[in-house]
């Protein structure tokens, strides 16, 4: 699914914020500006990132409120500077305890706003700021779900498809002209970026479906099996390039493994699964296991043991393990989730209209 046009999202956010601000003004809602800021915090990202940002903002605001209550109550007779210093310190400590990455800044702003600018009625200010922030975050999540929604899973899947296609390209060259280390380093960096997006998927899934984590589990499974394919290709590339002959399977079977593997990876990006291709991978797996067992038995035969030739090359063991892991990872790669491909095809149809 393609990323939503930024111009459309900007217009959506601007119109909704104008409506929220007008409503707060009409209702004379105390500290209504923080309701608008809470909405904006959520809307300026996809749903997954918006949920995380909204949690950070509300939790930081709540930590700031607690810090103000403690510092103001315990240091009533202390100078204002001491109260502010104690409040900021407590807000930072509470932020660490709550695992905040940026929300502690909001907590510090609550402390500063309460004890510096509203010292005479800080409770009124801090209380209403917390309430309006909570309302803004909740409203932003509802809007993000219902109006021109931008989902983290759609963007993550698009990036993952690009990664799988690059994996398929690296696999296709494995038996002819293997890629160099830099290509696999780039694939690893790409994979790490996908891993960094998993918290957003988890946050989004907690809002969309609190009882199931199918999307997150699917994404983790894709990364696990794809990482295995990547590491196997990286290790097999120099081995196949330096060895004149594969001791375990024939060149024809190796070509079939690469061809079926590329088809399998590409099928994960398009949603087109081939039962025949998967069956062919199972057959190749069986032939590979037979070839590895036969080769190892030959190395351990009495004749070779007497000649001191058993396991004469550790590269054979490495090659065998990587070939077995490669075919298993290709077989175990998860099928695309039906709901994701339904969303993708629906978006493509809307775009064609």
XYZ file of C-alpha atoms in Angstrom:
353
model
C 0.000 0.000 0.000
C 1.387 3.350 -1.004
C 2.038 6.024 1.537
C -0.706 8.611 1.863
C 0.014 11.936 0.127
C 1.425 14.370 2.653
C -0.649 17.231 1.225
C -3.885 15.341 1.933
C -2.758 14.526 5.471
C -1.804 18.147 6.071
C -5.230 19.333 4.926
C -6.921 16.732 7.125
C -4.900 17.697 10.189
C -5.388 21.415 9.604
C -9.148 21.128 9.196
C -9.549 18.908 12.242
C -7.354 21.107 14.422
C -9.303 24.195 13.375
C -12.510 22.425 14.375
C -11.035 21.316 17.724
C -9.750 24.804 18.554
C -13.089 26.387 17.613
C -14.937 23.851 19.779
C -12.665 24.490 22.769
C -13.176 28.223 22.374
C -16.944 27.847 22.057
C -17.144 25.653 25.166
C -14.629 27.830 27.057
C -12.731 24.651 27.937
C -9.898 25.429 30.409
C -6.433 24.881 28.893
C -8.071 23.755 25.652
C -4.873 24.382 23.704
C -3.440 21.179 25.171
C -6.379 19.218 23.809
C -5.427 20.472 20.340
C -1.768 19.632 20.973
C -2.722 16.117 22.075
C -4.692 15.611 18.859
C -1.847 16.976 16.750
C 0.718 14.745 18.472
C -1.198 11.662 17.370
C -2.199 12.841 13.891
C 1.260 13.904 12.747
C 2.343 10.264 12.429
C 0.834 6.995 11.286
C -1.489 5.259 13.730
C 1.278 3.169 15.315
C 3.665 6.091 15.768
C 0.811 8.339 16.870
C -0.206 5.931 19.635
C 3.369 5.847 20.925
C 3.693 9.634 20.756
C 0.320 10.084 22.454
C 1.276 7.725 25.264
C 4.534 9.583 25.751
C 2.771 12.946 25.912
C 0.059 11.888 28.352
C 2.398 9.870 30.584
C 4.874 12.762 30.664
C 2.061 15.169 31.573
C 0.910 12.859 34.371
C 4.462 12.504 35.686
C 4.783 16.296 35.651
C 1.544 16.660 37.621
C 2.761 14.208 40.272
C 6.113 15.997 40.457
C 4.383 19.361 40.962
C 2.138 17.989 43.715
C 5.088 16.461 45.586
C 7.518 19.366 45.226
C 4.901 22.020 45.999
C 3.560 20.133 48.989
C 6.881 19.113 50.487
C 8.643 22.432 49.841
C 5.877 24.919 50.547
C 8.142 27.269 52.478
C 11.074 26.894 50.093
C 11.957 29.539 47.476
C 10.367 29.181 44.065
C 13.683 28.228 42.453
C 14.095 25.289 44.856
C 10.549 24.098 44.128
C 11.122 24.260 40.386
C 14.461 22.442 40.665
C 12.915 19.695 42.789
C 9.924 19.394 40.433
C 12.086 19.100 37.318
C 14.281 16.504 39.007
C 11.288 14.443 40.081
C 9.734 14.690 36.618
C 12.972 13.363 35.097
C 13.207 10.534 37.642
C 9.585 9.550 37.090
C 10.159 9.717 33.341
C 13.059 7.270 33.631
C 10.941 4.956 35.797
C 8.089 5.032 33.276
C 10.467 4.279 30.378
C 9.805 7.542 28.560
C 12.039 8.501 25.654
C 10.711 12.016 25.075
C 7.677 12.478 27.314
C 9.806 13.676 30.218
C 10.188 16.959 28.310
C 6.426 17.458 28.534
C 6.648 16.651 32.244
C 9.234 19.384 32.672
C 6.980 21.829 30.835
C 4.142 21.004 33.234
C 6.436 21.712 36.186
C 7.667 24.976 34.699
C 4.200 26.116 33.667
C 2.688 25.272 37.053
C 5.338 26.603 39.434
C 6.654 29.517 37.366
C 3.726 30.928 35.417
C 0.753 29.726 37.489
C 2.222 29.555 40.969
C -0.894 31.012 42.595
C -3.307 28.511 41.002
C -1.006 25.769 39.820
C -3.464 23.001 40.714
C -6.126 24.398 38.393
C -3.602 24.684 35.538
C -1.912 21.280 36.017
C -5.177 19.425 36.553
C -6.896 20.792 33.454
C -3.760 20.398 31.360
C -3.649 16.693 32.275
C -7.348 16.189 31.534
C -7.289 18.009 28.194
C -4.119 16.172 27.150
C -5.800 12.834 27.835
C -8.891 13.880 25.889
C -6.733 15.135 23.006
C -4.748 11.894 22.766
C -7.907 9.769 22.845
C -9.602 11.974 20.256
C -6.522 11.875 18.035
C -6.469 8.054 18.100
C -10.173 7.879 17.212
C -9.698 10.325 14.331
C -6.577 8.540 13.109
C -8.487 5.261 12.982
C -11.561 6.570 11.222
C -10.647 9.487 8.948
C -8.157 8.923 6.113
C -6.210 6.515 8.265
C -2.498 5.990 7.741
C -1.411 2.649 9.173
C 2.073 1.682 10.318
C 1.622 -1.882 9.063
C 1.053 -0.678 5.495
C 4.293 1.304 5.468
C 6.193 -1.479 7.236
C 4.936 -4.054 4.764
C 5.971 -1.905 1.813
C 9.509 -1.638 3.197
C 9.565 -5.346 4.016
C 8.563 -6.186 0.442
C 11.530 -4.177 -0.846
C 13.827 -6.061 1.527
C 12.469 -9.451 0.415
C 12.912 -8.522 -3.246
C 16.542 -7.606 -2.582
C 16.950 -10.915 -0.761
C 15.530 -12.723 -3.789
C 17.972 -10.884 -6.041
C 20.932 -11.876 -3.823
C 19.730 -15.489 -3.784
C 19.371 -15.562 -7.576
C 23.082 -14.788 -7.990
C 24.255 -17.324 -5.415
C 25.320 -20.068 -7.836
C 26.671 -17.853 -10.618
C 28.141 -14.524 -9.474
C 27.520 -14.125 -5.717
C 27.237 -10.631 -4.289
C 30.020 -9.193 -2.181
C 29.973 -8.506 1.599
C 28.754 -4.925 1.119
C 25.461 -6.112 -0.390
C 24.742 -8.313 2.621
C 25.759 -5.513 4.969
C 23.186 -3.283 3.269
C 20.573 -6.028 3.622
C 21.401 -6.326 7.305
C 21.053 -2.570 7.797
C 17.702 -2.682 5.989
C 16.605 -5.552 8.259
C 17.583 -3.603 11.380
C 15.457 -0.661 10.226
C 12.500 -3.022 9.893
C 13.093 -4.290 13.417
C 13.021 -0.745 14.733
C 9.499 -0.402 13.341
C 8.118 -3.316 15.382
C 7.170 -1.183 18.442
C 4.912 0.914 16.211
C 3.230 -2.229 14.928
C 2.686 -3.417 18.498
C 1.221 -0.051 19.522
C -1.053 0.046 16.497
C -2.222 -3.514 17.049
C -3.064 -2.742 20.685
C -5.513 -0.117 19.402
C -6.930 -2.015 16.438
C -7.188 -5.428 18.058
C -6.221 -5.736 21.702
C -6.891 -9.493 21.826
C -4.771 -10.640 18.881
C -1.220 -9.928 17.823
C -1.309 -11.694 14.470
C 0.234 -8.794 12.595
C 3.143 -8.383 15.008
C 3.796 -12.130 15.177
C 3.676 -12.340 11.377
C 6.172 -9.473 11.046
C 8.532 -11.069 13.568
C 8.305 -14.411 11.744
C 9.046 -12.788 8.391
C 12.130 -11.088 9.834
C 13.295 -14.299 11.490
C 13.093 -16.454 8.369
C 14.312 -13.664 6.097
C 17.321 -13.100 8.358
C 18.144 -16.808 8.119
C 17.995 -16.649 4.321
C 20.217 -13.559 4.381
C 22.869 -15.080 6.661
C 22.893 -18.365 4.712
C 23.388 -16.545 1.395
C 26.160 -14.468 2.959
C 28.003 -17.588 4.194
C 27.373 -19.686 1.085
C 28.500 -17.017 -1.384
C 32.278 -17.406 -0.779
C 31.991 -21.187 -0.285
C 30.235 -21.812 -3.591
C 32.556 -19.384 -5.357
C 35.719 -21.108 -4.099
C 34.570 -24.727 -4.399
C 34.535 -26.226 -7.904
C 31.793 -28.703 -6.943
C 29.031 -28.866 -4.382
C 29.581 -32.170 -2.522
C 25.977 -32.503 -1.368
C 23.665 -31.782 -4.279
C 24.084 -31.574 -8.031
C 24.265 -28.316 -9.903
C 20.783 -28.909 -11.320
C 19.257 -29.337 -7.861
C 21.108 -26.267 -6.609
C 19.709 -24.258 -9.497
C 16.248 -25.575 -8.680
C 16.685 -24.568 -5.029
C 17.663 -21.049 -6.009
C 14.838 -20.738 -8.535
C 12.169 -22.035 -6.143
C 13.592 -19.915 -3.332
C 13.399 -16.744 -5.394
C 9.841 -17.579 -6.402
C 8.937 -18.140 -2.745
C 10.398 -14.795 -1.635
C 8.709 -12.925 -4.453
C 5.443 -14.659 -3.617
C 5.632 -13.205 -0.116
C 5.683 -9.698 -1.604
C 2.773 -10.225 -3.991
C 0.563 -12.553 -1.965
C 0.638 -15.150 -4.757
C 1.411 -18.497 -3.142
C 2.206 -21.530 -5.302
C 1.541 -24.934 -3.770
C 3.647 -26.570 -6.501
C 6.621 -24.352 -5.723
C 6.387 -25.127 -2.004
C 6.137 -28.847 -2.763
C 9.250 -28.571 -4.929
C 11.122 -26.997 -2.005
C 10.097 -29.923 0.208
C 11.431 -32.355 -2.396
C 14.697 -30.430 -2.648
C 14.962 -30.504 1.144
C 14.634 -34.299 1.111
C 17.296 -34.695 -1.596
C 19.601 -32.321 0.263
C 19.255 -34.292 3.501
C 20.039 -37.528 1.648
C 23.072 -35.931 -0.004
C 24.440 -34.558 3.265
C 23.961 -37.912 5.035
C 25.680 -39.800 2.211
C 28.633 -37.414 2.095
C 29.158 -37.518 5.855
C 28.978 -41.320 5.897
C 31.637 -41.448 3.198
C 33.914 -39.182 5.223
C 33.487 -41.444 8.270
C 34.049 -44.683 6.365
C 36.893 -46.957 7.687
C 38.890 -46.398 4.522
C 38.889 -42.623 4.907
C 39.474 -42.838 8.643
C 42.565 -45.014 8.060
C 43.808 -42.475 5.538
C 43.167 -39.595 7.951
C 40.692 -37.995 5.547
C 37.588 -37.915 7.755
C 35.952 -34.510 7.847
C 38.841 -33.183 5.855
C 37.222 -29.851 5.326
C 35.293 -27.828 7.885
C 33.934 -25.891 4.936
C 31.886 -28.966 3.988
C 30.157 -28.914 7.367
C 29.554 -25.182 7.102
C 28.170 -25.552 3.593
C 25.905 -28.419 4.652
C 24.498 -26.533 7.633
C 23.861 -23.387 5.616
C 22.139 -25.261 2.776
C 19.846 -27.043 5.244
C 19.034 -23.800 7.072
C 18.419 -22.015 3.770
C 15.848 -24.466 2.463
C 14.131 -24.689 5.884
C 13.854 -20.897 6.120
C 12.384 -20.703 2.628
C 9.806 -23.377 3.485
C 8.926 -21.872 6.879
C 8.557 -18.299 5.629
C 5.047 -17.249 6.711
C 2.171 -16.783 4.314
C 1.014 -13.162 3.947
C -1.849 -12.204 6.225
C -5.125 -12.158 4.258
C -6.328 -8.923 5.864
C -3.163 -7.091 4.797
C -3.546 -8.117 1.176
C -7.239 -7.239 1.302
C -6.249 -3.727 2.393
C -3.642 -3.523 -0.361
C -5.958 -4.654 -3.158
C -8.708 -2.324 -1.933
C -6.289 0.611 -1.951
C -5.145 -0.298 -5.472
C -8.757 -0.402 -6.650
C -9.550 2.958 -5.074
C -6.455 4.414 -6.743
C -7.541 3.011 -10.138
C -10.978 4.639 -9.746
